[in-house]
Amino acid sequence: MAFIPSPIICNILSKLPVKSLARFKSLNKLYCSFINDPHFINAHFKNHSVVHGDLCLILSCIEHQNLNNTTKIHFFTIKDNEHAMIEYSMPVSFDTYHILPSCNGLICFYGLHGSVHVCNPTTKTIVSLPNIDDDLQRFQSCGFGFDGINGTYKVIKFFDPHKIEIFTMVNGSWNKIRYTYSPCFGFQHHQPPVFANGFFYWFSISSSIVSFDIGKETFETISLPQSAVNKDKYKLYLVELKRELCMVDLDFEDKKRVDIWIFKSNEEHWVKLGTIVHRSEPIDTTRPVGIKANKKEILLHGFIKGLGHLSCYNMETGRFRPINIKGFTSHYFHVSQHVETLFQVGH
């Protein structure tokens, strides 16, 4: 058998799906050491985080099992063929949960009574964040993101406008952020903070947008687009698209129009990404969750005619194309863009 240099083996392996790598790990110790190496894990993520075709999506739904007094979280992936494949199902304590968007293949979800969990659905691993004394005080919301400066994942918890706490996964301890209270930083609780490109963003109680640098742990404020200054703030929604902050304006009288703005952080100004118009149905409960590689179609998730709905909106033709998910029957689910990774949830 011809000798194959290690760099070539690593390069080949880094292009394979995670599930294939799991099988290779059992072949021999050399492959296992390659695949577990942090440099390889990063290289694998970079190869698979670039969208070449259709989006990879992860759907999550919650099942309450009253007889066992437990809750199950189910994760499904959808790729090119629009067929839902079950990835991971896990029992957790009985509670009402909010599931946050996928970040580098990891997903954070938190319960109404204080529990916070982070999992990798692809590798089927999960960690529950430790409780602290302040968990006796019910927090309002959570955010999850990656600190590229320090190479770690962080969970941000909002207790009230005066208090924010950070959990840093690399050292397993809660770090409390103390800052002089200002109304321009206060958290307005109508949606969780959005993570994009190294920052958490949320609406403040003073009707601006707060940006929190996850690495430097510093605050700034961002003005709204001029057209949204006098809008109902509860009809404005923040999302992350293509790793950039976007704002969705739902404040239109007929409820059949949505404006999407994208924040250019380098230039510190808003640019209108586009307008979505439905001719017959209200779309005020619809949210964009992804942009296809051709940048012509926006993936939308929301409720149309009372049912959970996934569709693509073509920005050029103005037409909607429903996505009929095979193998998935629930009308109530969370969905976000996703990439399968080897990242460990405990580091």
PDB file of C-alpha atoms in Angstrom, residues 37 45 62 90 97 104 109 111 113 118 130 145 159 168 171-172 205 209 212 233 258 262 270 273 302-303 308 326 331:
ATOM      1  CA  ASP A  37      -7.237  17.606  16.791  1.00  0.00           C
ATOM      2  CA  PHE A  45     -15.649  23.784   9.930  1.00  0.00           C
ATOM      3  CA  ILE A  62     -40.509  20.305  21.665  1.00  0.00           C
ATOM      4  CA  MET A  90     -32.844  14.299  24.119  1.00  0.00           C
ATOM      5  CA  TYR A  97     -38.082  26.018  26.381  1.00  0.00           C
ATOM      6  CA  ASN A 104     -21.207  27.177  14.311  1.00  0.00           C
ATOM      7  CA  PHE A 109     -31.814  26.374  24.526  1.00  0.00           C
ATOM      8  CA  GLY A 111     -36.090  26.835  30.105  1.00  0.00           C
ATOM      9  CA  HIS A 113     -37.351  27.995  35.172  1.00  0.00           C
ATOM     10  CA  VAL A 118     -25.870  23.673  24.797  1.00  0.00           C
ATOM     11  CA  PRO A 130     -24.211  24.958  36.075  1.00  0.00           C
ATOM     12  CA  GLY A 145     -22.471  33.201  20.449  1.00  0.00           C
ATOM     13  CA  PHE A 159     -32.007  39.331  34.492  1.00  0.00           C
ATOM     14  CA  THR A 168     -17.812  31.379  29.338  1.00  0.00           C
ATOM     15  CA  ASN A 171     -13.528  27.808  31.950  1.00  0.00           C
ATOM     16  CA  GLY A 172     -16.953  26.669  33.137  1.00  0.00           C
ATOM     17  CA  ILE A 205     -35.806  50.413  26.416  1.00  0.00           C
ATOM     18  CA  ILE A 209     -30.245  49.008  19.289  1.00  0.00           C
ATOM     19  CA  PHE A 212     -22.322  44.155  22.835  1.00  0.00           C
ATOM     20  CA  LYS A 233     -40.793  48.849  18.253  1.00  0.00           C
ATOM     21  CA  VAL A 258     -42.071  43.267   5.238  1.00  0.00           C
ATOM     22  CA  ILE A 262     -28.966  44.991   6.807  1.00  0.00           C
ATOM     23  CA  TRP A 270     -28.153  50.537   7.272  1.00  0.00           C
ATOM     24  CA  LEU A 273     -31.897  44.474   1.550  1.00  0.00           C
ATOM     25  CA  GLY A 302     -43.771  31.911  10.025  1.00  0.00           C
ATOM     26  CA  PHE A 303     -47.478  31.351  10.173  1.00  0.00           C
ATOM     27  CA  GLY A 308     -46.254  26.816  10.541  1.00  0.00           C
ATOM     28  CA  LYS A 326     -40.935  15.390   3.890  1.00  0.00           C
ATOM     29  CA  HIS A 331     -46.567  22.770  12.466  1.00  0.00           C
TER      30      HIS A 331
END
